[in-house]
GROMACS .gro file of N, CA and C in nm:
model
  294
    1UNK      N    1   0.084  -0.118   0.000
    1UNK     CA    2   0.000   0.000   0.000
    1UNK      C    3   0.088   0.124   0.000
    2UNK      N    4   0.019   0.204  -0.060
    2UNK     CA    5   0.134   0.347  -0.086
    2UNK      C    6   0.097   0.405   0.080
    3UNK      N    7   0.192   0.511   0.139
    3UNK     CA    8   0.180   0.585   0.239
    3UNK      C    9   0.083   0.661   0.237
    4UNK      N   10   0.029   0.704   0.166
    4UNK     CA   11  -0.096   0.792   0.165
    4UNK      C   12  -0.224   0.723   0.207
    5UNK      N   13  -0.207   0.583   0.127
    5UNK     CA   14  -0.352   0.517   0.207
    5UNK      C   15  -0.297   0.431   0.344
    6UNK      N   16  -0.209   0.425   0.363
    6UNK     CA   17  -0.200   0.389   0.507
    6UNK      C   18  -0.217   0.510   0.610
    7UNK      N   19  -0.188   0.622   0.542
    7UNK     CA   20  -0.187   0.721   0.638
    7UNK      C   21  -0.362   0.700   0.662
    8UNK      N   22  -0.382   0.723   0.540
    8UNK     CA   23  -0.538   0.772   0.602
    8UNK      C   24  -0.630   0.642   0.653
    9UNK      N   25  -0.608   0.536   0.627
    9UNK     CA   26  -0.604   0.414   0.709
    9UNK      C   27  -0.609   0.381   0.851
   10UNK      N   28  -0.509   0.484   0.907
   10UNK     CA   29  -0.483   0.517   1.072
   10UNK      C   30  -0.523   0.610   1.060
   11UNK      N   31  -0.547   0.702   1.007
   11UNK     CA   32  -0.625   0.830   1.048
   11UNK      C   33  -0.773   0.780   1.087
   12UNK      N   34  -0.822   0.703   0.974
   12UNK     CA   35  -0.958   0.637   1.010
   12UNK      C   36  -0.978   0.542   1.160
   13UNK      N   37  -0.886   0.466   1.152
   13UNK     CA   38  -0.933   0.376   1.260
   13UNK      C   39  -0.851   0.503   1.361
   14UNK      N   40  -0.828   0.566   1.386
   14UNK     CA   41  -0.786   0.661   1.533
   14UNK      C   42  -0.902   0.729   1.514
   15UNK      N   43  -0.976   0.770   1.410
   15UNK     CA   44  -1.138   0.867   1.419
   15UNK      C   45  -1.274   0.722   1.474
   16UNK      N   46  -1.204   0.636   1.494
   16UNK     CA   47  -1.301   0.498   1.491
   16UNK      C   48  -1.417   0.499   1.393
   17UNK      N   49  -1.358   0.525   1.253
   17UNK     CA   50  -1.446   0.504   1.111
   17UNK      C   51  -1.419   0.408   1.048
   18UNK      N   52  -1.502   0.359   0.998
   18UNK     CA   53  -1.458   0.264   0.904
   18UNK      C   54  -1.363   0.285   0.823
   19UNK      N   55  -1.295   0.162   0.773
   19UNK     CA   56  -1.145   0.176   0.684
   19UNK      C   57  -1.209   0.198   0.544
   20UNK      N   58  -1.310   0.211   0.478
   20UNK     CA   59  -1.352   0.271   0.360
   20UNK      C   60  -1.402   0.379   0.376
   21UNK      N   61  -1.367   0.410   0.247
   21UNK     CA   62  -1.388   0.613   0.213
   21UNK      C   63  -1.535   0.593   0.169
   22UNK      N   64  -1.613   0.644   0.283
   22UNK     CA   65  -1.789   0.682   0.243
   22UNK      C   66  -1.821   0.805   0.215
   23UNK      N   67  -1.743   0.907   0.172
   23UNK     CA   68  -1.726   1.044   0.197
   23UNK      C   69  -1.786   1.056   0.008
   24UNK      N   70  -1.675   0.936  -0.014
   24UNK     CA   71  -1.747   0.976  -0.181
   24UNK      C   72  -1.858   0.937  -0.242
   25UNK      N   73  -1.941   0.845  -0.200
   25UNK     CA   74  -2.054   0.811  -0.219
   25UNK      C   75  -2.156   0.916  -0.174
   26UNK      N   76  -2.155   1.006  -0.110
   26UNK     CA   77  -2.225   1.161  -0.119
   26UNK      C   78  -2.183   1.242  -0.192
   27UNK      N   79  -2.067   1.227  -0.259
   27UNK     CA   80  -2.036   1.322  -0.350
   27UNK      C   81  -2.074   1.334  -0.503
   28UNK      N   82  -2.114   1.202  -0.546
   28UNK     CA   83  -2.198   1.165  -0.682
   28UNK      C   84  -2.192   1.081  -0.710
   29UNK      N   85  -2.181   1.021  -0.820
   29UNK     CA   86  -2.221   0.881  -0.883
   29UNK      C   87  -2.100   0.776  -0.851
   30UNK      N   88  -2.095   0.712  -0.834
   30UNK     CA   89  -1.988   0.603  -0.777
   30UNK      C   90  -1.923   0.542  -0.873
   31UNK      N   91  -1.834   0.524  -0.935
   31UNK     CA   92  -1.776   0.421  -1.051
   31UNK      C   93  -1.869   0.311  -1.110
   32UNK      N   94  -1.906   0.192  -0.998
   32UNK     CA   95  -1.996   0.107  -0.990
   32UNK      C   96  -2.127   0.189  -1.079
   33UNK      N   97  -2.149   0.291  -1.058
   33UNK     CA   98  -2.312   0.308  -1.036
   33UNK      C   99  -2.237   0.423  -1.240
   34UNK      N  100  -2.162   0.470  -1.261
   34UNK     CA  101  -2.135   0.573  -1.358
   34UNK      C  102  -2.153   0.482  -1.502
   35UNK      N  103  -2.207   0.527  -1.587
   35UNK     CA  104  -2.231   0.474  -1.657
   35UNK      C  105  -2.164   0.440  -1.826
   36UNK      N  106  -2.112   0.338  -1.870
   36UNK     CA  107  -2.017   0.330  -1.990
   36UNK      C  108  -2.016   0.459  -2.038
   37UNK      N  109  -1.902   0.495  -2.107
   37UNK     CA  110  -1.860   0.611  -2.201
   37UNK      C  111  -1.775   0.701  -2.203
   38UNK      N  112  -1.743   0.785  -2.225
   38UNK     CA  113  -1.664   0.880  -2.208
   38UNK      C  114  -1.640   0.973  -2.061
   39UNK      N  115  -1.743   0.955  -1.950
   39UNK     CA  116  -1.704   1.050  -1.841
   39UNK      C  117  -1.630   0.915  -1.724
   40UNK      N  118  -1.698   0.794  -1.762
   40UNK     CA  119  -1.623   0.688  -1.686
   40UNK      C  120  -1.489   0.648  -1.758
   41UNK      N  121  -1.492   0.663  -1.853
   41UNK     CA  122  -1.315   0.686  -1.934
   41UNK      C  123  -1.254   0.827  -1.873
   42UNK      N  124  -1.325   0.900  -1.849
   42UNK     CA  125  -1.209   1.029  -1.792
   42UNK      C  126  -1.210   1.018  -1.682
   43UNK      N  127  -1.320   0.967  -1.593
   43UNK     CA  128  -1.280   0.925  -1.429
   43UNK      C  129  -1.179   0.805  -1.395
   44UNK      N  130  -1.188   0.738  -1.469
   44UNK     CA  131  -1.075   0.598  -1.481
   44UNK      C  132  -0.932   0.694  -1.501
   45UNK      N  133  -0.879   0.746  -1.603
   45UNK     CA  134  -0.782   0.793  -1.635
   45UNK      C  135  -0.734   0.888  -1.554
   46UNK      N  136  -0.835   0.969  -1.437
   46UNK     CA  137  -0.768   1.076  -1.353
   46UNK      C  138  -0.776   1.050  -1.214
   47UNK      N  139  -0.766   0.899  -1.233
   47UNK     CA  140  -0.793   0.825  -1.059
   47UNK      C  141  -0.623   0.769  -1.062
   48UNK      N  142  -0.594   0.866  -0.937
   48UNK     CA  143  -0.444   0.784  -0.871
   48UNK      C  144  -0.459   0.637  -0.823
   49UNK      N  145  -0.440   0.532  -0.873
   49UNK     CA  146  -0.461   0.445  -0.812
   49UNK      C  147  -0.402   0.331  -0.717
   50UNK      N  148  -0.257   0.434  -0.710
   50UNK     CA  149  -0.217   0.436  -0.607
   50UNK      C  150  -0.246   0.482  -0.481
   51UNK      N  151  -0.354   0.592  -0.462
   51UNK     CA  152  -0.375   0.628  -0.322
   51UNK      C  153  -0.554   0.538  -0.324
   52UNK      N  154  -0.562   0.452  -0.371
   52UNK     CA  155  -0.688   0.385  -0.322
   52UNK      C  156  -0.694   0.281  -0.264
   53UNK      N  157  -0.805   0.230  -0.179
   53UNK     CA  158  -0.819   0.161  -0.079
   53UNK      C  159  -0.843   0.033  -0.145
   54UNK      N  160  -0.849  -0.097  -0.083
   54UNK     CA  161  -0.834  -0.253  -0.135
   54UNK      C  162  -0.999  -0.218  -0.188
   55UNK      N  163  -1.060  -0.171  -0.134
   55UNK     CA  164  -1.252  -0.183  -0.184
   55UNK      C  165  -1.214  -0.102  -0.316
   56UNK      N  166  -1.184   0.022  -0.303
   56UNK     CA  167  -1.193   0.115  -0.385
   56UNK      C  168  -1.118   0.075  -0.517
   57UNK      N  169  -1.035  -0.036  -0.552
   57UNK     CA  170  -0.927  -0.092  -0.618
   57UNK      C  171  -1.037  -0.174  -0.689
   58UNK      N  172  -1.081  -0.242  -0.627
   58UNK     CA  173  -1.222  -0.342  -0.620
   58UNK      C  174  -1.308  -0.278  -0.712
   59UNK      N  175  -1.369  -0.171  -0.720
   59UNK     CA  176  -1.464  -0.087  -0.798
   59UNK      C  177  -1.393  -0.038  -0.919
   60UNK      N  178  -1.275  -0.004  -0.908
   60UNK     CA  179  -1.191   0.095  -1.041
   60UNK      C  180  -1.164  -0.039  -1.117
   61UNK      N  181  -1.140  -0.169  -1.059
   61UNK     CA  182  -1.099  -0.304  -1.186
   61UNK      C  183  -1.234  -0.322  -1.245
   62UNK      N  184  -1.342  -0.337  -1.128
   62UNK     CA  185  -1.413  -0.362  -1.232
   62UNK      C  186  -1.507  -0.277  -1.303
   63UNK      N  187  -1.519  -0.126  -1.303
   63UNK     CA  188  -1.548  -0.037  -1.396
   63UNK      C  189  -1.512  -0.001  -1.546
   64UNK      N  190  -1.325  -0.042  -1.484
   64UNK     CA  191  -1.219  -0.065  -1.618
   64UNK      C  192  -1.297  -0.172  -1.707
   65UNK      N  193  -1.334  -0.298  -1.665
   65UNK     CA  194  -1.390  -0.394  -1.734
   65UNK      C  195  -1.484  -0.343  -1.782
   66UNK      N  196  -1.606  -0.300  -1.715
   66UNK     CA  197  -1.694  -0.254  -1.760
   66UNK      C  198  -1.701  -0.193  -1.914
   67UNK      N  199  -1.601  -0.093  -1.923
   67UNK     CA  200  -1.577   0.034  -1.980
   67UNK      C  201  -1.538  -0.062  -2.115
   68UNK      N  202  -1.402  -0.175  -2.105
   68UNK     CA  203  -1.300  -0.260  -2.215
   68UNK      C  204  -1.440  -0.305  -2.273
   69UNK      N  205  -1.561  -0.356  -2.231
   69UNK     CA  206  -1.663  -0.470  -2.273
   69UNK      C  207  -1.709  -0.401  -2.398
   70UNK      N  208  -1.781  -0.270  -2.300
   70UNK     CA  209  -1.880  -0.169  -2.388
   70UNK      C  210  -1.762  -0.070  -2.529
   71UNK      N  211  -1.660  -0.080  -2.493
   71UNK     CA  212  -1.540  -0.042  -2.638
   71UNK      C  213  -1.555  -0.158  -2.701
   72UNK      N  214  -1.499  -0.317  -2.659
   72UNK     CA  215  -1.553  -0.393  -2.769
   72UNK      C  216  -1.605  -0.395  -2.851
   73UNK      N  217  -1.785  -0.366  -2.801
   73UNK     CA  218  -1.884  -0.388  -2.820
   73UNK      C  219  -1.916  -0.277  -2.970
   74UNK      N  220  -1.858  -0.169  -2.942
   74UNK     CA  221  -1.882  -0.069  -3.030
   74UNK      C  222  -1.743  -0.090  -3.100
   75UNK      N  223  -1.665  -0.157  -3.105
   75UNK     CA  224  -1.575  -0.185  -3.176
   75UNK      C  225  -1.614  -0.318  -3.294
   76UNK      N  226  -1.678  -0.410  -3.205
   76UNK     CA  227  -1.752  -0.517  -3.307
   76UNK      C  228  -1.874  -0.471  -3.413
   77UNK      N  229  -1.951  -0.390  -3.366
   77UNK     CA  230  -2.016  -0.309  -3.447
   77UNK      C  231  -1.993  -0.223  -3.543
   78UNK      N  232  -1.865  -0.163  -3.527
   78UNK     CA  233  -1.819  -0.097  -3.642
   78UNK      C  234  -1.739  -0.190  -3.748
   79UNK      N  235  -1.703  -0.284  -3.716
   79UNK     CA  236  -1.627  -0.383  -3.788
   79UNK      C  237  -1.807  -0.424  -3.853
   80UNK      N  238  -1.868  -0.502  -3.840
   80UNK     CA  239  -1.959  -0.521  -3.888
   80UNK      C  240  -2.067  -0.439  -3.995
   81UNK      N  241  -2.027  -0.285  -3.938
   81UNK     CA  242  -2.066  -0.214  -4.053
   81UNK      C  243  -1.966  -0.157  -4.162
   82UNK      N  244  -1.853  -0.196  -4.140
   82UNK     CA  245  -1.764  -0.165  -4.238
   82UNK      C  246  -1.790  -0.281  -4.350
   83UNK      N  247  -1.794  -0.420  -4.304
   83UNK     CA  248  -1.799  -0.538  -4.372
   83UNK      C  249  -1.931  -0.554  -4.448
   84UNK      N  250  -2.034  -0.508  -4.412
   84UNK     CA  251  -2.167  -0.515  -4.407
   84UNK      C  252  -2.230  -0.394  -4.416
   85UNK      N  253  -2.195  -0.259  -4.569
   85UNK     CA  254  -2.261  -0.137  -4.513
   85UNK      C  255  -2.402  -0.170  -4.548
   86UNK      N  256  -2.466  -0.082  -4.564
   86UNK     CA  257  -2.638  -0.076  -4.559
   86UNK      C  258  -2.649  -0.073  -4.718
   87UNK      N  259  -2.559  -0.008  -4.794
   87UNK     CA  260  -2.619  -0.011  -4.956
   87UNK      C  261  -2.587  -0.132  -5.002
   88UNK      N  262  -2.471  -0.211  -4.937
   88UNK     CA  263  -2.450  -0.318  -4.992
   88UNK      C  264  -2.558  -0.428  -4.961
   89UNK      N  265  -2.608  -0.390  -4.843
   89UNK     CA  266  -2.742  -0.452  -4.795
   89UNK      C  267  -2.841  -0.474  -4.923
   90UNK      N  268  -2.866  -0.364  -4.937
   90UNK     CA  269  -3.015  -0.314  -4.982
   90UNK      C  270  -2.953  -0.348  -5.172
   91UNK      N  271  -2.886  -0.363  -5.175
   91UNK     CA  272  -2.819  -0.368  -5.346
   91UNK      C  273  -2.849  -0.499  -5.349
   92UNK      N  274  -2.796  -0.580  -5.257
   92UNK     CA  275  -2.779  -0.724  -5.326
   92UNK      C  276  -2.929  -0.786  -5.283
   93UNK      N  277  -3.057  -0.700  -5.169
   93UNK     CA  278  -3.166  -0.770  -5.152
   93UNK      C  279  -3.264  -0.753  -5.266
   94UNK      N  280  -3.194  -0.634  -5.346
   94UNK     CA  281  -3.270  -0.586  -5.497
   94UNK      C  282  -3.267  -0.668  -5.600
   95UNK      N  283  -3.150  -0.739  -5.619
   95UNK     CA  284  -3.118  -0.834  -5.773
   95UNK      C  285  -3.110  -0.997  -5.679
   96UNK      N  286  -3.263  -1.011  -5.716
   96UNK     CA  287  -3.245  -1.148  -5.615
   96UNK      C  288  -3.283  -1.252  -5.778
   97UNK      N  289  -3.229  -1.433  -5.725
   97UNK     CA  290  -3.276  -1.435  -5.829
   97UNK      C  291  -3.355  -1.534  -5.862
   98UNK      N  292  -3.424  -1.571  -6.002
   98UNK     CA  293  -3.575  -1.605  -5.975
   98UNK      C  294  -3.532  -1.785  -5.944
   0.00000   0.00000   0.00000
């Protein structure tokens, strides 16, 4: 663990709080709870993740996943419409044959 979350680690248990940060779950949407796209890609990218807690580590892996699935996803889709555009669709459902 980096010194920063140990510090605040003992800072917590000397305040007798729990060893997770609940401070940010009043502050807005939670990783868990933020939804695929671009603002959970810029919250991923500007999270030290070195100063986070074993829970909080816990939520940023699997948001990251989250985030890799839904790029796939729109990555398989564009491959599919590159391979498959719509005129080529509609061209070859025109000259069908008897």
């Amino acid at each position: 663990m980096s010194p920063g979350v140990v510090d605040y680690l003992f800072r917590q248990l000397v305040a007798g709080r729990p060893p997770e940060d609940v401070q940010w779950e009043q502050e807005g949407i939670s990783l868990a709870a933020q939804p695929e796209g671009a603002e959970l890609a810029r919250r991923l990218a500007e999270t030290d993740i070195d100063a986070l807690t074993p829970v909080e580590l816990f939520h940023y892996v699997r948001a990251a996943q989250r985030l890799s699935s839904w790029a796939e996803d729109l990555r398989q889709a564009a491959v599919g419409r590159y391979c498959h555009p719509p005129a080529e669709v509609q061209r070859s459902a025109g000259h069908r044959t008897p």
